[in-house]
CSV table of C-alpha atoms in Angstrom, one decimal:
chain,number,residue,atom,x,y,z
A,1,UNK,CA,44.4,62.0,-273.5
A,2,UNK,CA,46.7,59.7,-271.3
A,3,UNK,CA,48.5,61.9,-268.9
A,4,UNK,CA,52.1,60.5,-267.7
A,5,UNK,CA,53.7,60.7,-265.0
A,6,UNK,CA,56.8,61.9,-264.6
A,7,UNK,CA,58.5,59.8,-263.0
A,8,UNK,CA,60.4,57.4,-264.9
A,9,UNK,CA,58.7,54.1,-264.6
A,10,UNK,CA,59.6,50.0,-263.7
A,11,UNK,CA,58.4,48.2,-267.2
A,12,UNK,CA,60.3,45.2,-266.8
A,13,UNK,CA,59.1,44.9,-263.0
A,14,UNK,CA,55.3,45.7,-264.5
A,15,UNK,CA,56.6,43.5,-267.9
A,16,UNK,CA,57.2,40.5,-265.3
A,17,UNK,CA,53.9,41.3,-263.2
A,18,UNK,CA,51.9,40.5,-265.7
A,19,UNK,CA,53.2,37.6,-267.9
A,20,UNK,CA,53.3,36.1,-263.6
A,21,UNK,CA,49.5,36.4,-264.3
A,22,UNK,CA,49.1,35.8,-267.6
A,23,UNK,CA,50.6,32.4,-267.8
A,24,UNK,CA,49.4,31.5,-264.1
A,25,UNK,CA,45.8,32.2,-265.4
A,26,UNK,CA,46.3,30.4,-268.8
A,27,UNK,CA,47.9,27.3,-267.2
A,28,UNK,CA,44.8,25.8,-264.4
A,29,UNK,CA,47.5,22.8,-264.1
A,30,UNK,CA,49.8,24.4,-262.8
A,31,UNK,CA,48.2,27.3,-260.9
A,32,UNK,CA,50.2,26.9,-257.3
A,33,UNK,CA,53.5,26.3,-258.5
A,34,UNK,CA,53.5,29.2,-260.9
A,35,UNK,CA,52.1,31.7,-259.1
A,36,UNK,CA,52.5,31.2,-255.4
A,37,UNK,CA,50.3,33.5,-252.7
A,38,UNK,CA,53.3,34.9,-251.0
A,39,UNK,CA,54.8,35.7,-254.4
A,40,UNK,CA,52.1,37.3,-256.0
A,41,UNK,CA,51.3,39.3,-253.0
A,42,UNK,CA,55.1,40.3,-253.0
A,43,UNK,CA,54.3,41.7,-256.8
A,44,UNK,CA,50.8,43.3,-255.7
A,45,UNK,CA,52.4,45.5,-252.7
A,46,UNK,CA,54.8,46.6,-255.4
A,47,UNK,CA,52.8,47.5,-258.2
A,48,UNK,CA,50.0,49.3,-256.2
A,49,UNK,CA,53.2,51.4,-254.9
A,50,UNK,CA,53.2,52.6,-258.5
A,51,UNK,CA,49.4,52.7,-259.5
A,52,UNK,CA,50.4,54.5,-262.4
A,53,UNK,CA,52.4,52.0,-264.1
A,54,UNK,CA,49.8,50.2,-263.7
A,55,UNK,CA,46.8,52.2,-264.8
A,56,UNK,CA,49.0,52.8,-268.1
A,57,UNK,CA,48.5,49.2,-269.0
A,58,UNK,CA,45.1,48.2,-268.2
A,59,UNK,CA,44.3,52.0,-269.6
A,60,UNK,CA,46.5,52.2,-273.1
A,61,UNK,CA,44.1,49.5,-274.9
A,62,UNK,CA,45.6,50.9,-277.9
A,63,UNK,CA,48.9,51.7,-277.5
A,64,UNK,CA,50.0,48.1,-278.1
A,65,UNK,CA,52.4,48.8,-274.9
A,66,UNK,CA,52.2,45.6,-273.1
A,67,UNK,CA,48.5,45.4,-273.3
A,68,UNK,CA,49.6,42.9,-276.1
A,69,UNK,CA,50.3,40.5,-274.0
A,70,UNK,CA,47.5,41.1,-271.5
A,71,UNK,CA,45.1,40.9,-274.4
A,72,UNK,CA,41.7,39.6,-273.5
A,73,UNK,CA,42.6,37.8,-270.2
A,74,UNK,CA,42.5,41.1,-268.3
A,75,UNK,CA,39.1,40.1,-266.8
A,76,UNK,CA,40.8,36.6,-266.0
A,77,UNK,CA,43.5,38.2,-264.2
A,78,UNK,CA,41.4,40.5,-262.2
A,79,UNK,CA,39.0,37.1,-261.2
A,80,UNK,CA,42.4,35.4,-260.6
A,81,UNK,CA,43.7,38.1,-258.3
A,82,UNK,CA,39.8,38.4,-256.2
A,83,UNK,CA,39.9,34.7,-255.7
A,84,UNK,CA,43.5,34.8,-254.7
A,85,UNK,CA,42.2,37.6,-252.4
A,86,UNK,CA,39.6,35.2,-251.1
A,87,UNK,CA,42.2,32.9,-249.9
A,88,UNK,CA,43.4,35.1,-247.5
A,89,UNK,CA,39.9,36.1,-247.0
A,90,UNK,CA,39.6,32.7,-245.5
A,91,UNK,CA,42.7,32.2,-244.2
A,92,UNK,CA,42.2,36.2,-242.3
A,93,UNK,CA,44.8,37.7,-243.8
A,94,UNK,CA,44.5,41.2,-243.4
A,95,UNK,CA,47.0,42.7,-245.6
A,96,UNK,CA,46.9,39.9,-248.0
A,97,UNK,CA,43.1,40.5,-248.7
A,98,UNK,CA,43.3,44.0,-249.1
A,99,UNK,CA,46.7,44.2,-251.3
A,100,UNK,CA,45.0,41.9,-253.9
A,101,UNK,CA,41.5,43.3,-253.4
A,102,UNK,CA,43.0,46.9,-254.5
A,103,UNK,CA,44.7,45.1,-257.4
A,104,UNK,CA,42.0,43.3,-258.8
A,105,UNK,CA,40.3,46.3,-259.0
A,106,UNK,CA,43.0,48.3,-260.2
A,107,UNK,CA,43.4,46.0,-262.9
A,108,UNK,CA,39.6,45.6,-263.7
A,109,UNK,CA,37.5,48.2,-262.0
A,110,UNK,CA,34.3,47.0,-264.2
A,111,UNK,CA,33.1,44.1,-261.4
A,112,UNK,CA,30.5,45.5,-259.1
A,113,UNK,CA,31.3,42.4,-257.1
A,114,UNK,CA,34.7,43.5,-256.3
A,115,UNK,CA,34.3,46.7,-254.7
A,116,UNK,CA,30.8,45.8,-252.9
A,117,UNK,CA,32.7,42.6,-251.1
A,118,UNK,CA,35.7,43.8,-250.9
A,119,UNK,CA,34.5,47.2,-249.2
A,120,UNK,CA,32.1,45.0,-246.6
A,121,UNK,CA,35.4,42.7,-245.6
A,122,UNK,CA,37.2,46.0,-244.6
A,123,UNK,CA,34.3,47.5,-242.9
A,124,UNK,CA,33.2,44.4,-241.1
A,125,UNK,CA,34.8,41.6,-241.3
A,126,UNK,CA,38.5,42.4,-240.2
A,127,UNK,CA,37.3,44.5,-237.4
A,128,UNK,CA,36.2,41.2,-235.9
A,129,UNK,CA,39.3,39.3,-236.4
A,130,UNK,CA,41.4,42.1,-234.9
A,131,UNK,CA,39.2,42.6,-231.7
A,132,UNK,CA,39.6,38.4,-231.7
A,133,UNK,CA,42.9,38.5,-232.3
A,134,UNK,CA,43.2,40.8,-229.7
A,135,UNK,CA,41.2,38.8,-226.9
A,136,UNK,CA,37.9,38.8,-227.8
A,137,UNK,CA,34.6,41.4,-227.5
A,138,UNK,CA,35.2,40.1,-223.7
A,139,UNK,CA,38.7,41.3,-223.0
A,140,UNK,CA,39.2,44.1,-225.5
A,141,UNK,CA,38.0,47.2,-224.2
A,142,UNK,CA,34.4,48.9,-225.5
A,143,UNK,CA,36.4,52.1,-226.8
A,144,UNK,CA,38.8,50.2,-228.5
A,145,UNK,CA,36.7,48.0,-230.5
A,146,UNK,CA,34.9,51.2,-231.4
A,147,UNK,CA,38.3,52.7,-232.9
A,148,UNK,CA,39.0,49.4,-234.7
A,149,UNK,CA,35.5,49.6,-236.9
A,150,UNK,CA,35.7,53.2,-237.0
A,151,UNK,CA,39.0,52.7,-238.6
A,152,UNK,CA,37.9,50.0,-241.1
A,153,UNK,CA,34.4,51.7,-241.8
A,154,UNK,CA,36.9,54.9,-243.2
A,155,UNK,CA,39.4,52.4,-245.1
A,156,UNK,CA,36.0,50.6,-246.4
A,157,UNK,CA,34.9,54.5,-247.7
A,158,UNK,CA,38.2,55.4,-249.1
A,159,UNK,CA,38.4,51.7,-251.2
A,160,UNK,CA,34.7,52.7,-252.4
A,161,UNK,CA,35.5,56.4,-253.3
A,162,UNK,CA,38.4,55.1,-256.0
A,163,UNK,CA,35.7,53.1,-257.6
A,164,UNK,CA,33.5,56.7,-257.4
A,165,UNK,CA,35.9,58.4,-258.7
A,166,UNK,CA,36.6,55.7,-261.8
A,167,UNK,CA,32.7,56.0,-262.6
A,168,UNK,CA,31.1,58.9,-261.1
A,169,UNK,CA,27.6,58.0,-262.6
A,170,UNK,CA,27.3,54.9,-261.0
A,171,UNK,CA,25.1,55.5,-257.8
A,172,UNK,CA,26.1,52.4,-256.6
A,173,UNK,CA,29.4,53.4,-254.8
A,174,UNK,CA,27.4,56.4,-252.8
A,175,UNK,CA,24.7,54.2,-252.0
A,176,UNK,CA,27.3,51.2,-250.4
A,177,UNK,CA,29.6,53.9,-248.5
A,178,UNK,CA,26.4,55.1,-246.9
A,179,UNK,CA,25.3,51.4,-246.0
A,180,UNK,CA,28.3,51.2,-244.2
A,181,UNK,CA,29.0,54.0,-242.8
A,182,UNK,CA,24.9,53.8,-241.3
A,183,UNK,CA,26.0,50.3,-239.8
A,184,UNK,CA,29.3,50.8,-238.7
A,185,UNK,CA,28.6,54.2,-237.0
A,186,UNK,CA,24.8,55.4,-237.1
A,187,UNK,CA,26.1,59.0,-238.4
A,188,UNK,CA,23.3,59.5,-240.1
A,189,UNK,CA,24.1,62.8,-241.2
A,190,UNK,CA,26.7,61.5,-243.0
A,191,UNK,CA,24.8,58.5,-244.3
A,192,UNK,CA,22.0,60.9,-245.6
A,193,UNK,CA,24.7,62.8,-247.5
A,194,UNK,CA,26.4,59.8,-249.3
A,195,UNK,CA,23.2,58.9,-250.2
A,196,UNK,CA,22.2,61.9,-251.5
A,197,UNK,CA,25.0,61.8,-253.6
A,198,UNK,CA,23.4,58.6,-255.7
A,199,UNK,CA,19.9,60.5,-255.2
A,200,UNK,CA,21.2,63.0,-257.3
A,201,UNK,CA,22.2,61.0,-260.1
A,202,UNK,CA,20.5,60.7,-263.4
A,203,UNK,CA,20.9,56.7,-262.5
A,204,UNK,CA,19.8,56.9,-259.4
A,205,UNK,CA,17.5,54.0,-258.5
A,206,UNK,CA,13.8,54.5,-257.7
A,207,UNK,CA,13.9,53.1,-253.7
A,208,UNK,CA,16.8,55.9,-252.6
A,209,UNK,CA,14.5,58.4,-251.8
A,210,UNK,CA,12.5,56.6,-249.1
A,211,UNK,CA,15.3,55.1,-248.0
A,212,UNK,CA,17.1,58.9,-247.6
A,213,UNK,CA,14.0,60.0,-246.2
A,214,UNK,CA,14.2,57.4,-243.6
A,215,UNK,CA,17.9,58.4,-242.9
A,216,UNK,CA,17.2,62.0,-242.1
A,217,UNK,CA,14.0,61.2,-239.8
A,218,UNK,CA,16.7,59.5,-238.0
A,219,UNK,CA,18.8,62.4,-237.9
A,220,UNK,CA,16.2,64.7,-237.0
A,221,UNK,CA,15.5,66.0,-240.3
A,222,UNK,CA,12.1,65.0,-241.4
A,223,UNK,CA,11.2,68.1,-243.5
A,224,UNK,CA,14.4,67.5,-246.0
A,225,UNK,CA,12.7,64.0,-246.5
A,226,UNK,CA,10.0,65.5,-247.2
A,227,UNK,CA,11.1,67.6,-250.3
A,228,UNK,CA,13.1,64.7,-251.6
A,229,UNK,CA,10.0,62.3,-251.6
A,230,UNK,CA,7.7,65.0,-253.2
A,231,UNK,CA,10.3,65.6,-255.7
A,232,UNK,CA,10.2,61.4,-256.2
A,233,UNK,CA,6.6,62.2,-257.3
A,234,UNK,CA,7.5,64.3,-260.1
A,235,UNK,CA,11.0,62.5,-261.7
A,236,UNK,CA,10.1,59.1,-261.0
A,237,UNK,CA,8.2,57.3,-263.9
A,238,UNK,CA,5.1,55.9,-262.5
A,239,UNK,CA,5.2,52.7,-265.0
A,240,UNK,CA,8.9,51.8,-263.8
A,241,UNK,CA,8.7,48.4,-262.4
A,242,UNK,CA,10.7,49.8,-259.4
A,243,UNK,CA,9.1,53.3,-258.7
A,244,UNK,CA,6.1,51.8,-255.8
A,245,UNK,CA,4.5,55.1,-256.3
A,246,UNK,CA,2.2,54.1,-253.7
A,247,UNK,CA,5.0,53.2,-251.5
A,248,UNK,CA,6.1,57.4,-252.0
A,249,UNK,CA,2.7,58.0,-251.1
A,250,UNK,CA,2.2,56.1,-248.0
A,251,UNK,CA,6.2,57.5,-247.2
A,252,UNK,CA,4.9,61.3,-247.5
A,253,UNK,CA,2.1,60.8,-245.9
A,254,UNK,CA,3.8,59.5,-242.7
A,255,UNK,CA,6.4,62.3,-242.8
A,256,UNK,CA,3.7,65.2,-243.1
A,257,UNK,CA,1.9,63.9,-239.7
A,258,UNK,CA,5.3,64.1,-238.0
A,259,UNK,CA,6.2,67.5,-239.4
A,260,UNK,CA,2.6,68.8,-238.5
A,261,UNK,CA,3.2,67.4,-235.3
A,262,UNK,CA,6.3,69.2,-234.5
């Protein structure tokens, strides 16, 4: 069931946004004149101020509400809108990137692609361009440039968790918030909880165990490894291509000398 909200809502504006993309996408020839970057940024900031007008069309497949004339190019538009979004990648536009970045994702969530670059631009890349911007690792202060990819590593996180919360089964966003998160800040308590999260999962793959186990030797927690690799033993399939069983082994084994030794 489609829930509305109730505010009333911009259809020509969102009418408009997407026959922009629609004929930009269906007419190569043309591309730059009908759809210029400043433009089309201009119609992103907009319609991500009203996600829901927006979720309504990529959502109401059936409804015959606009999607008509979206039709099957709604994987074109979302490519069109990353690439576009890879421009200002290029050309370090902050704001750009990350307006049509949200978009394309908003109007395609499927792409793995998407979120995992998208998330690793905000978390590392534009912290470097804003310290450089800003004079260099040389002239801007140690504490600042910590605040900077502190502040990028939790806008990186809160990009991933939309994508969690679109497909909670996938343990792909937990897994990617705790790479970050692990090389942006070390907080490995933190990290060993976001990967939990994927451990958890019925998909979970095979390897997130040792590398949780790892994680929490790092934080100080080599017993909770423990458990989580002996529990490995008993869900994992020992025939799955990925499950190195002997790779658990070897894991545990290492783990048991340094909680004996404790």
């Amino acid at each position: 069931m489609l829930v509305r909200a109730e505010k009333p809502r911009d259809w020509t504006h969102a009418f408009r946004f997407v026959v922009v993309l629609f004929v930009a996408c269906t007419a190569s020839a043309t591309l730059q004149s009908l759809a210029p970057k400043g433009t089309l940024v201009s119609h992103a900031e907009t319609m991500l101020a009203q996600p829901a007008a927006v979720n309504d069309i990529v959502v109401d497949a059936g409804s015959g509400v606009i999607w008509g004339v979206l039709g099957g190019f709604r994987t074109i538009v979302a490519d069109f809108l990353f690439l576009r979004g890879y421009i200002a990648w290029e050309d370090r536009k902050l704001t750009e990137y990350e307006t049509l970045a949200e978009l394309a994702v908003l109007v395609d969530p499927r792409p793995e692609i998407f979120w995992k670059f998208a998330s690793t631009t905000i978390a590392f890349d534009m912290p470097v361009w804003r310290i450089e911007e800003g004079g260099g690792m040389e002239n801007v202060p140690l504490s600042v440039q910590r605040r900077i990819r502190l502040e990028h590593m939790e806008r990186a996180v809160a990009f991933l968790e939309k994508g969690a919360a679109r497909f909670p089964e996938n343990p792909m966003f937990p897994i990617e918030m705790g790479k970050i998160v692990l090389n942006a800040s070390e907080d490995f308590d933190r990290t060993a909880e976001l990967f939990l999260r994927a451990w958890r999962m019925d998909t979970a793959p095979p390897f997130i165990g040792r590398l949780i186990s790892r994680v929490l030797e790092s934080a100080g927690r080599p017993e909770e490894g423990l458990q989580i690799l002996r529990r490995d033993l008993e869900r994992i399939d020992p025939n799955h291509p990925e499950g190195f069983i002997p790779l658990i082994h070897q894991r545990i084994s290492e783990l048991e000398e340094i909680v004996g030794s404790d």
